[in-house]
mmCIF file of C-alpha atoms in Angstrom:
data_model
loop_
_atom_site.group_PDB
_atom_site.id
_atom_site.type_symbol
_atom_site.label_atom_id
_atom_site.label_comp_id
_atom_site.label_asym_id
_atom_site.label_seq_id
_atom_site.Cartn_x
_atom_site.Cartn_y
_atom_site.Cartn_z
ATOM 1 C CA MET A 1 0.000 0.000 0.000
ATOM 2 C CA ARG A 2 2.763 2.471 0.875
ATOM 3 C CA ARG A 3 4.644 1.729 -2.334
ATOM 4 C CA LEU A 4 1.513 2.227 -4.425
ATOM 5 C CA THR A 5 0.750 5.437 -2.543
ATOM 6 C CA ARG A 6 4.182 6.797 -3.338
ATOM 7 C CA ARG A 7 3.792 5.878 -6.994
ATOM 8 C CA ALA A 8 0.397 7.589 -7.175
ATOM 9 C CA GLU A 9 1.803 10.748 -5.596
ATOM 10 C CA GLU A 10 4.803 10.740 -7.927
ATOM 11 C CA ALA A 11 2.518 10.245 -10.916
ATOM 12 C CA LEU A 12 0.380 13.213 -9.850
ATOM 13 C CA LEU A 13 3.386 15.452 -9.266
ATOM 14 C CA GLY A 14 4.959 14.368 -12.556
ATOM 15 C CA ALA A 15 1.727 15.092 -14.416
ATOM 16 C CA MET A 16 1.603 18.605 -12.982
ATOM 17 C CA ILE A 17 5.252 19.267 -13.847
ATOM 18 C CA PHE A 18 4.541 18.080 -17.380
ATOM 19 C CA ARG A 19 1.207 19.923 -17.654
ATOM 20 C CA PRO A 20 1.214 22.743 -15.061
ATOM 21 C CA GLU A 21 -1.769 24.362 -16.777
ATOM 22 C CA ALA A 22 -3.915 21.682 -15.102
ATOM 23 C CA LEU A 23 -2.940 22.802 -11.588
ATOM 24 C CA PRO A 24 -5.944 25.133 -11.038
ATOM 25 C CA SER A 25 -8.316 22.175 -11.464
ATOM 26 C CA MET A 26 -6.442 20.232 -8.757
ATOM 27 C CA ARG A 27 -6.924 22.555 -5.818
ATOM 28 C CA TRP A 28 -9.134 19.962 -4.135
ATOM 29 C CA ILE A 29 -5.942 18.110 -3.173
ATOM 30 C CA PRO A 30 -4.363 19.821 -0.110
ATOM 31 C CA PRO A 31 -0.595 19.554 0.501
ATOM 32 C CA GLY A 32 -1.334 17.569 3.659
ATOM 33 C CA ALA A 33 -2.767 14.745 1.562
ATOM 34 C CA PHE A 34 0.737 13.636 0.571
ATOM 35 C CA SER A 35 2.489 10.968 2.596
ATOM 36 C CA ARG A 36 5.957 12.548 2.281
ATOM 37 C CA PRO A 37 6.969 16.073 3.301
ATOM 38 C CA ASP A 38 8.941 16.613 0.088
ATOM 39 C CA HIS A 39 5.903 15.686 -1.982
ATOM 40 C CA GLY A 40 3.703 18.062 -0.005
ATOM 41 C CA ALA A 41 6.288 20.839 -0.275
ATOM 42 C CA LEU A 42 6.575 20.385 -4.034
ATOM 43 C CA TRP A 43 2.785 20.417 -4.423
ATOM 44 C CA ARG A 44 2.602 23.668 -2.456
ATOM 45 C CA THR A 45 5.442 25.126 -4.493
ATOM 46 C CA LEU A 46 3.848 24.242 -7.829
ATOM 47 C CA HIS A 47 0.650 26.023 -6.791
ATOM 48 C CA SER A 48 2.649 29.130 -5.848
ATOM 49 C CA ILE A 49 3.879 29.634 -9.418
ATOM 50 C CA ASP A 50 1.852 31.603 -11.938
ATOM 51 C CA PHE A 51 2.485 29.422 -14.968
ATOM 52 C CA THR A 52 0.404 31.697 -17.220
ATOM 53 C CA THR A 53 3.419 34.008 -17.323
ATOM 54 C CA VAL A 54 5.969 31.229 -17.900
ATOM 55 C CA ALA A 55 6.950 30.112 -21.392
ATOM 56 C CA ARG A 56 6.782 26.391 -22.066
ATOM 57 C CA ASN A 57 10.545 26.007 -22.373
ATOM 58 C CA ASP A 58 11.072 27.947 -19.128
ATOM 59 C CA ILE A 59 8.880 25.721 -16.947
ATOM 60 C CA PRO A 60 11.730 23.533 -15.568
ATOM 61 C CA ALA A 61 13.781 26.608 -14.647
ATOM 62 C CA ALA A 62 10.777 28.286 -12.980
ATOM 63 C CA ILE A 63 10.090 25.213 -10.868
ATOM 64 C CA THR A 64 13.771 24.860 -9.926
ATOM 65 C CA ALA A 65 13.907 28.510 -8.874
ATOM 66 C CA ALA A 66 10.764 28.142 -6.766
ATOM 67 C CA VAL A 67 12.113 24.982 -5.103
ATOM 68 C CA ALA A 68 15.296 26.866 -4.205
ATOM 69 C CA ARG A 69 13.166 29.207 -2.085
ATOM 70 C CA ILE A 70 11.840 26.386 0.109
ATOM 71 C CA GLU A 71 13.051 27.031 3.661
ATOM 72 C CA ALA A 72 13.728 23.414 4.628
ATOM 73 C CA GLN A 73 17.205 22.563 3.406
ATOM 74 C CA GLY A 74 16.597 18.826 3.534
ATOM 75 C CA ILE A 75 13.635 19.119 1.188
ATOM 76 C CA ARG A 76 15.604 21.335 -1.193
ATOM 77 C CA GLN A 77 18.312 18.694 -1.328
ATOM 78 C CA ILE A 78 15.740 16.032 -2.271
ATOM 79 C CA LEU A 79 13.972 18.072 -4.944
ATOM 80 C CA THR A 80 16.952 18.398 -7.246
ATOM 81 C CA PRO A 81 16.494 19.252 -10.957
ATOM 82 C CA SER A 82 17.203 15.630 -11.845
ATOM 83 C CA ARG A 83 14.528 14.462 -9.373
ATOM 84 C CA LEU A 84 11.991 16.880 -10.844
ATOM 85 C CA SER A 85 12.840 15.698 -14.341
ATOM 86 C CA GLN A 86 12.488 12.090 -13.250
ATOM 87 C CA LEU A 87 8.995 12.753 -11.866
ATOM 88 C CA ALA A 88 7.861 14.222 -15.173
ATOM 89 C CA GLU A 89 9.341 11.396 -17.218
ATOM 90 C CA THR A 90 8.011 8.501 -15.102
ATOM 91 C CA CYS A 91 4.388 9.695 -14.987
ATOM 92 C CA PRO A 92 2.372 6.973 -16.800
ATOM 93 C CA ASP A 93 -0.055 9.414 -18.405
ATOM 94 C CA PRO A 94 -0.327 13.124 -17.502
ATOM 95 C CA LYS A 95 -3.942 13.172 -18.695
ATOM 96 C CA THR A 96 -4.837 10.692 -15.938
ATOM 97 C CA ALA A 97 -3.796 13.206 -13.271
ATOM 98 C CA PRO A 98 -7.321 13.542 -11.719
ATOM 99 C CA LEU A 99 -7.399 9.812 -11.029
ATOM 100 C CA TYR A 100 -3.885 9.887 -9.560
ATOM 101 C CA ALA A 101 -5.091 12.756 -7.366
ATOM 102 C CA GLY A 102 -8.085 10.711 -6.217
ATOM 103 C CA MET A 103 -5.791 7.819 -5.353
ATOM 104 C CA THR A 104 -3.590 10.204 -3.366
ATOM 105 C CA LEU A 105 -6.580 11.557 -1.438
ATOM 106 C CA GLU A 106 -7.933 8.066 -0.796
ATOM 107 C CA SER A 107 -4.613 7.014 0.686
ATOM 108 C CA ALA A 108 -4.562 10.138 2.862
ATOM 109 C CA ILE A 109 -8.022 9.293 4.210
ATOM 110 C CA HIS A 110 -6.837 5.791 5.116
ATOM 111 C CA ARG A 111 -3.837 7.231 6.965
ATOM 112 C CA SER A 112 -5.988 9.753 8.800
ATOM 113 C CA VAL A 113 -8.452 7.101 9.971
ATOM 114 C CA GLU A 114 -5.590 4.869 11.100
ATOM 115 C CA HIS A 115 -4.058 7.743 13.064
ATOM 116 C CA ALA A 116 -7.425 8.498 14.665
ATOM 117 C CA GLY A 117 -7.684 4.867 15.748
ATOM 118 C CA GLU A 118 -4.232 4.976 17.310
ATOM 119 C CA GLN A 119 -5.191 8.127 19.215
ATOM 120 C CA LEU A 120 -8.305 6.448 20.589
ATOM 121 C CA ARG A 121 -6.292 3.470 21.782
ATOM 122 C CA THR A 122 -3.686 5.668 23.448
ATOM 123 C CA THR A 123 -6.389 7.663 25.234
ATOM 124 C CA ALA A 124 -8.211 4.520 26.348
ATOM 125 C CA ARG A 125 -5.085 2.957 27.832
ATOM 126 C CA GLN A 126 -3.655 6.030 29.540
ATOM 127 C CA THR A 127 -6.807 7.555 31.062
ATOM 128 C CA ASP A 128 -7.677 7.004 34.728
ATOM 129 C CA THR A 129 -10.928 5.167 35.325
ATOM 130 C CA ASP A 130 -12.661 8.141 36.938
ATOM 131 C CA GLN A 131 -11.862 10.226 33.842
ATOM 132 C CA ALA A 132 -13.670 7.912 31.417
ATOM 133 C CA LEU A 133 -16.284 10.524 30.512
ATOM 134 C CA GLN A 134 -13.586 12.988 29.484
ATOM 135 C CA ALA A 135 -11.838 10.263 27.485
ATOM 136 C CA LEU A 136 -15.017 9.709 25.481
ATOM 137 C CA ASP A 137 -14.618 13.263 24.186
ATOM 138 C CA GLN A 138 -11.926 11.796 21.948
ATOM 139 C CA GLY A 139 -14.657 9.756 20.313
ATOM 140 C CA ASP A 140 -16.602 12.955 19.501
ATOM 141 C CA LYS A 141 -13.481 14.528 18.036
ATOM 142 C CA THR A 142 -12.970 11.435 15.898
ATOM 143 C CA ARG A 143 -16.542 11.658 14.588
ATOM 144 C CA GLN A 144 -15.883 15.276 13.620
ATOM 145 C CA ARG A 145 -12.685 14.182 11.935
ATOM 146 C CA LEU A 146 -14.550 11.570 9.925
ATOM 147 C CA ALA A 147 -17.068 14.205 8.851
ATOM 148 C CA SER A 148 -14.211 16.390 7.640
ATOM 149 C CA LEU A 149 -12.714 13.494 5.699
ATOM 150 C CA GLU A 150 -16.068 12.765 4.102
ATOM 151 C CA ALA A 151 -16.401 16.415 3.096
ATOM 152 C CA ALA A 152 -12.874 16.389 1.644
ATOM 153 C CA TRP A 153 -13.666 13.296 -0.390
ATOM 154 C CA LYS A 154 -16.819 14.913 -1.794
ATOM 155 C CA THR A 155 -14.707 17.756 -3.187
ATOM 156 C CA ALA A 156 -13.156 15.297 -5.634
ATOM 157 C CA PRO A 157 -14.711 15.311 -9.116
ATOM 158 C CA GLU A 158 -17.669 12.971 -9.412
ATOM 159 C CA THR A 159 -16.005 11.033 -12.208
ATOM 160 C CA VAL A 160 -13.036 10.301 -9.943
ATOM 161 C CA ARG A 161 -15.258 9.218 -7.054
ATOM 162 C CA ASN A 162 -17.267 6.953 -9.326
ATOM 163 C CA LEU A 163 -14.070 5.216 -10.427
ATOM 164 C CA LEU A 164 -12.598 4.777 -6.954
ATOM 165 C CA ASP A 165 -15.575 4.548 -4.593
ATOM 166 C CA THR A 166 -16.544 0.987 -5.496
ATOM 167 C CA ASN A 167 -18.076 -1.503 -3.079
ATOM 168 C CA PRO A 168 -15.667 -4.147 -1.750
ATOM 169 C CA GLU A 169 -16.205 -7.583 -3.252
ATOM 170 C CA GLN A 170 -16.172 -9.266 0.160
ATOM 171 C CA THR A 171 -17.443 -8.274 3.575
ATOM 172 C CA VAL A 172 -14.712 -6.506 5.511
ATOM 173 C CA ALA A 173 -14.431 -7.101 9.248
ATOM 174 C CA PRO A 174 -11.605 -6.044 11.577
ATOM 175 C CA VAL A 175 -9.343 -8.630 13.128
ATOM 176 C CA PRO A 176 -10.742 -9.310 16.629
ATOM 177 C CA ARG A 177 -8.715 -8.184 19.607
ATOM 178 C CA THR A 178 -6.988 -10.978 21.462
ATOM 179 C CA GLU A 179 -8.071 -9.644 24.875
ATOM 180 C CA ARG A 180 -9.668 -6.642 26.508
ATOM 181 C CA ALA A 181 -7.384 -3.689 27.123
ATOM 182 C CA ARG A 182 -9.021 -2.502 30.361
ATOM 183 C CA THR A 183 -10.522 -4.682 33.101
ATOM 184 C CA ASP A 184 -11.298 -4.343 36.790
ATOM 185 C CA VAL A 185 -12.313 -7.820 37.921
ATOM 186 C CA GLN A 186 -12.105 -6.773 41.568
ATOM 187 C CA ALA A 187 -14.713 -4.041 41.080
ATOM 188 C CA GLU A 188 -16.870 -6.493 39.137
ATOM 189 C CA GLY A 189 -16.705 -9.017 41.982
ATOM 190 C CA GLN A 190 -17.447 -6.333 44.585
ATOM 191 C CA THR A 191 -20.453 -5.090 42.645
ATOM 192 C CA VAL A 192 -22.020 -8.510 42.197
ATOM 193 C CA ALA A 193 -21.264 -9.556 45.785
ATOM 194 C CA SER A 194 -22.862 -6.373 47.110
ATOM 195 C CA LEU A 195 -26.000 -6.884 45.032
ATOM 196 C CA LEU A 196 -26.232 -10.520 46.044
ATOM 197 C CA TYR A 197 -25.911 -9.531 49.715
ATOM 198 C CA GLN A 198 -28.414 -6.689 49.461
ATOM 199 C CA PRO A 199 -30.629 -7.082 46.348
ATOM 200 C CA GLY A 200 -32.483 -3.900 47.272
ATOM 201 C CA GLN A 201 -29.643 -2.020 45.576
ATOM 202 C CA MET A 202 -30.625 -3.348 42.139
ATOM 203 C CA GLY A 203 -32.708 -0.261 41.414
ATOM 204 C CA GLU A 204 -29.628 1.916 41.899
ATOM 205 C CA VAL A 205 -27.670 0.282 39.053
ATOM 206 C CA THR A 206 -29.995 -1.417 36.570
ATOM 207 C CA GLY A 207 -30.685 1.863 34.766
ATOM 208 C CA TRP A 208 -27.100 2.177 33.579
ATOM 209 C CA LEU A 209 -25.046 -0.949 34.361
ATOM 210 C CA GLU A 210 -25.252 -3.804 31.843
ATOM 211 C CA SER A 211 -23.963 -7.362 31.869
ATOM 212 C CA THR A 212 -21.776 -6.567 28.858
ATOM 213 C CA ASP A 213 -19.792 -4.191 31.090
ATOM 214 C CA PHE A 214 -18.380 -7.189 32.958
ATOM 215 C CA SER A 215 -15.203 -8.700 31.560
ATOM 216 C CA HIS A 216 -15.490 -11.913 33.563
ATOM 217 C CA PRO A 217 -18.086 -14.186 31.911
ATOM 218 C CA GLN A 218 -19.300 -15.805 35.154
ATOM 219 C CA LEU A 219 -19.779 -12.470 36.902
ATOM 220 C CA ALA A 220 -21.608 -11.220 33.826
ATOM 221 C CA ALA A 221 -23.875 -14.278 34.020
ATOM 222 C CA VAL A 222 -24.615 -13.646 37.702
ATOM 223 C CA TYR A 223 -25.470 -10.005 37.089
ATOM 224 C CA ARG A 224 -27.632 -10.839 34.056
ATOM 225 C CA ALA A 225 -29.572 -13.403 36.099
ATOM 226 C CA MET A 226 -30.087 -10.934 38.960
ATOM 227 C CA VAL A 227 -31.387 -8.279 36.555
ATOM 228 C CA THR A 228 -33.893 -10.768 35.144
ATOM 229 C CA LEU A 229 -35.043 -11.787 38.606
ATOM 230 C CA ASP A 230 -35.340 -8.167 39.682
ATOM 231 C CA GLU A 231 -37.496 -7.353 36.643
ATOM 232 C CA ARG A 232 -39.845 -10.174 37.702
ATOM 233 C CA HIS A 233 -39.806 -9.015 41.336
ATOM 234 C CA ALA A 234 -38.509 -12.479 42.204
ATOM 235 C CA PRO A 235 -36.323 -13.278 45.244
ATOM 236 C CA ILE A 236 -32.583 -12.978 44.632
ATOM 237 C CA ASP A 237 -30.243 -15.388 46.376
ATOM 238 C CA PRO A 238 -27.437 -17.704 45.244
ATOM 239 C CA LEU A 239 -29.856 -20.535 44.426
ATOM 240 C CA THR A 240 -32.373 -18.457 42.443
ATOM 241 C CA VAL A 241 -29.505 -16.775 40.615
ATOM 242 C CA ALA A 242 -27.937 -20.119 39.674
ATOM 243 C CA TRP A 243 -31.313 -21.431 38.529
ATOM 244 C CA GLU A 244 -32.005 -18.388 36.382
ATOM 245 C CA ALA A 245 -28.473 -18.228 34.979
ATOM 246 C CA GLN A 246 -28.809 -21.666 33.394
ATOM 247 C CA ARG A 247 -31.656 -20.352 31.243
ATOM 248 C CA HIS A 248 -29.358 -17.823 29.556
ATOM 249 C CA PRO A 249 -26.813 -18.642 26.829
ATOM 250 C CA GLY A 250 -23.156 -18.509 27.695
ATOM 251 C CA PRO A 251 -21.131 -19.659 30.726
ATOM 252 C CA ASN A 252 -22.951 -20.441 33.960
ATOM 253 C CA PRO A 253 -21.541 -19.353 37.333
ATOM 254 C CA SER A 254 -19.845 -22.190 39.181
ATOM 255 C CA GLU A 255 -20.787 -23.152 42.716
ATOM 256 C CA GLN A 256 -17.402 -21.911 43.892
ATOM 257 C CA VAL A 257 -17.940 -18.453 42.393
ATOM 258 C CA LEU A 258 -21.429 -18.149 43.909
ATOM 259 C CA ALA A 259 -20.172 -19.358 47.281
ATOM 260 C CA GLU A 260 -17.310 -16.859 47.354
ATOM 261 C CA LEU A 261 -19.606 -14.025 46.294
ATOM 262 C CA GLU A 262 -22.034 -14.969 49.073
ATOM 263 C CA GLN A 263 -19.238 -15.118 51.625
ATOM 264 C CA ALA A 264 -17.990 -11.672 50.643
ATOM 265 C CA GLY A 265 -20.990 -10.147 52.432
ATOM 266 C CA MET A 266 -20.655 -6.597 51.050
ATOM 267 C CA CYS A 267 -23.333 -4.023 51.730
ATOM 268 C CA GLY A 268 -24.093 -0.581 50.330
ATOM 269 C CA THR A 269 -21.377 -0.287 47.654
ATOM 270 C CA ALA A 270 -22.976 -1.560 44.430
ATOM 271 C CA ALA A 271 -23.502 1.889 42.872
ATOM 272 C CA TYR A 272 -19.956 2.995 43.677
ATOM 273 C CA THR A 273 -18.156 -0.101 42.420
ATOM 274 C CA GLY A 274 -20.649 -0.475 39.578
ATOM 275 C CA SER A 275 -19.644 2.934 38.273
ATOM 276 C CA GLN A 276 -16.027 1.731 38.233
ATOM 277 C CA VAL A 277 -17.112 -1.309 36.229
ATOM 278 C CA LEU A 278 -18.960 0.905 33.743
ATOM 279 C CA ASN A 279 -16.110 3.397 33.389
ATOM 280 C CA THR A 280 -13.589 0.613 32.855
ATOM 281 C CA ALA A 281 -15.812 -1.013 30.242
ATOM 282 C CA ALA A 282 -16.298 2.343 28.495
ATOM 283 C CA LEU A 283 -12.538 2.826 28.256
ATOM 284 C CA ASP A 284 -12.185 -0.689 26.917
ATOM 285 C CA ARG A 285 -14.825 -0.025 24.265
ATOM 286 C CA LEU A 286 -12.948 3.159 23.371
ATOM 287 C CA ASP A 287 -9.882 0.982 22.811
ATOM 288 C CA ALA A 288 -11.983 -1.484 20.796
ATOM 289 C CA ALA A 289 -13.239 1.347 18.570
ATOM 290 C CA GLY A 290 -9.667 2.487 17.982
ATOM 291 C CA HIS A 291 -8.657 -1.075 17.205
ATOM 292 C CA ASP A 292 -11.413 -1.370 14.600
ATOM 293 C CA LEU A 293 -10.607 1.995 13.013
ATOM 294 C CA ARG A 294 -6.963 1.043 12.714
ATOM 295 C CA ASN A 295 -7.769 -2.303 11.107
ATOM 296 C CA TYR A 296 -10.347 -0.887 8.720
ATOM 297 C CA ALA A 297 -7.881 1.800 7.642
ATOM 298 C CA ARG A 298 -5.258 -0.820 6.876
ATOM 299 C CA HIS A 299 -7.610 -2.722 4.578
ATOM 300 C CA PRO A 300 -6.912 -1.669 0.971
ATOM 301 C CA GLY A 301 -10.238 -3.108 -0.181
ATOM 302 C CA LEU A 302 -12.231 -0.361 1.529
ATOM 303 C CA PRO A 303 -12.777 2.740 -0.621
ATOM 304 C CA PRO A 304 -13.151 6.108 1.169
ATOM 305 C CA SER A 305 -16.946 6.152 1.628
ATOM 306 C CA ALA A 306 -17.044 2.572 2.901
ATOM 307 C CA LEU A 307 -14.075 3.186 5.189
ATOM 308 C CA ILE A 308 -15.704 6.245 6.732
ATOM 309 C CA GLY A 309 -18.997 4.368 7.109
ATOM 310 C CA HIS A 310 -17.312 1.432 8.871
ATOM 311 C CA ALA A 311 -15.422 3.830 11.145
ATOM 312 C CA GLU A 312 -18.586 5.702 12.108
ATOM 313 C CA HIS A 313 -20.283 2.413 12.942
ATOM 314 C CA ALA A 314 -17.360 1.416 15.165
ATOM 315 C CA LEU A 315 -17.801 4.642 17.165
ATOM 316 C CA GLN A 316 -21.514 4.174 17.856
ATOM 317 C CA PRO A 317 -21.159 2.324 21.211
ATOM 318 C CA LEU A 318 -19.254 5.299 22.658
ATOM 319 C CA ALA A 319 -22.313 7.562 22.548
ATOM 320 C CA ALA A 320 -24.335 5.029 24.542
ATOM 321 C CA ASP A 321 -21.535 4.770 27.103
ATOM 322 C CA ARG A 322 -21.527 8.534 27.518
ATOM 323 C CA GLU A 323 -25.260 8.543 28.263
ATOM 324 C CA ARG A 324 -24.974 5.700 30.767
ATOM 325 C CA ILE A 325 -22.094 7.356 32.614
ATOM 326 C CA HIS A 326 -24.133 10.566 32.824
ATOM 327 C CA HIS A 327 -27.036 8.498 34.165
ATOM 328 C CA ALA A 328 -24.797 6.865 36.761
ATOM 329 C CA ASP A 329 -23.484 10.257 37.866
ATOM 330 C CA ARG A 330 -27.038 11.513 38.381
ATOM 331 C CA GLU A 331 -27.989 8.651 40.677
ATOM 332 C CA PRO A 332 -28.600 10.065 44.180
ATOM 333 C CA GLU A 333 -26.927 7.047 45.743
ATOM 334 C CA LEU A 334 -23.610 8.125 44.224
ATOM 335 C CA ALA A 335 -23.079 10.993 46.629
ATOM 336 C CA SER A 336 -19.536 12.294 46.632
ATOM 337 C CA ASP A 337 -19.128 11.791 50.364
ATOM 338 C CA LYS A 338 -19.965 8.101 50.206
ATOM 339 C CA GLU A 339 -16.981 5.980 51.174
ATOM 340 C CA PRO A 340 -16.536 2.601 49.524
ATOM 341 C CA ALA A 341 -16.495 -0.489 51.709
ATOM 342 C CA PRO A 342 -13.270 -2.462 52.157
ATOM 343 C CA PRO A 343 -12.417 -4.624 49.141
ATOM 344 C CA ALA A 344 -14.090 -8.008 49.059
ATOM 345 C CA PRO A 345 -12.102 -11.131 48.330
ATOM 346 C CA VAL A 346 -12.118 -11.807 44.617
ATOM 347 C CA PRO A 347 -12.947 -15.426 43.708
ATOM 348 C CA SER A 348 -9.892 -17.234 42.433
ATOM 349 C CA PRO A 349 -8.493 -18.780 40.385
ATOM 350 C CA GLU A 350 -11.556 -18.363 38.168
ATOM 351 C CA LEU A 351 -11.617 -14.558 38.506
ATOM 352 C CA THR A 352 -8.055 -13.926 37.483
ATOM 353 C CA ALA A 353 -7.715 -10.684 35.547
ATOM 354 C CA PRO A 354 -6.940 -11.182 31.851
ATOM 355 C CA GLN A 355 -3.511 -10.316 30.535
ATOM 356 C CA HIS A 356 -3.040 -7.154 28.524
ATOM 357 C CA GLU A 357 -3.910 -7.407 24.841
ATOM 358 C CA MET A 358 -1.163 -8.328 22.449
ATOM 359 C CA GLU A 359 -0.650 -5.866 19.634
ATOM 360 C CA ILE A 360 -1.859 -7.141 16.270
#
């Protein structure tokens, strides 16, 4: 992909050196769309020259003189007269310049989406749990970035977009992550143990805490069963939870896990620890969104419109997380002066926290 990108950029630059009269029709390609600083600098330089006043035979000298005025010495040393001549000579067909420009812009969109995904992952992994809501702002900024990329793509001529914006032949899906990036199994165990000890707290968390927020499958199963029982106004205890859990797909809680949760005997902390579970899960989903953006961007089969559409879809869960965190913060039981209870023993070895995700 990088090699083809470079060739497309060189073909576009060569076409403009050969036919500089076409430059005014190429203003929809910004200098930042180029993958190399020397390419971007040359593109900017070419647009700074008024070629209507330059004779055909004087074009190489005019470009060389303009390049000599570039401030960055390293770029001047790259853009030698022989290099400029080479670009013009190796361009496959100067008349195909609009398509080369579209290819250059498409590649830039892929790089921008990949960079946005990396930023999301960095934010998700470096943010403290209690700052999850602020971290989700990065998701909003990414949505705005995608909107800008979509607008930039629409500035390309329709004929170019029709040639490049084709549907992929096969369904494109990102490579799944090997493991979650953020977990807090201790908070998950404390939350479930507290609810099991005092089911009256269910109303404080069911409006915003979901079973999918739990990283440990057995704790998720326990919470899902308790939510179902609470909706039916049924008694909640280890036996009713175990009975209900078997009706749901997925792993069932073992007797050991239920026994250890019952022995924990926590009271009055479900809303506090539950908010930690939610915040941790939100940060993990932020990382998952970044992971998907990065993988979509690296797929050459996705044209710009499809890439942006896939990226927007990957960001959708973040908006729901924002609303649920706001809901949790509004709960009256989450008063700022409420002290959490001492940590409960976390069932082991079945509740061992997962290892950090391996980079793909």
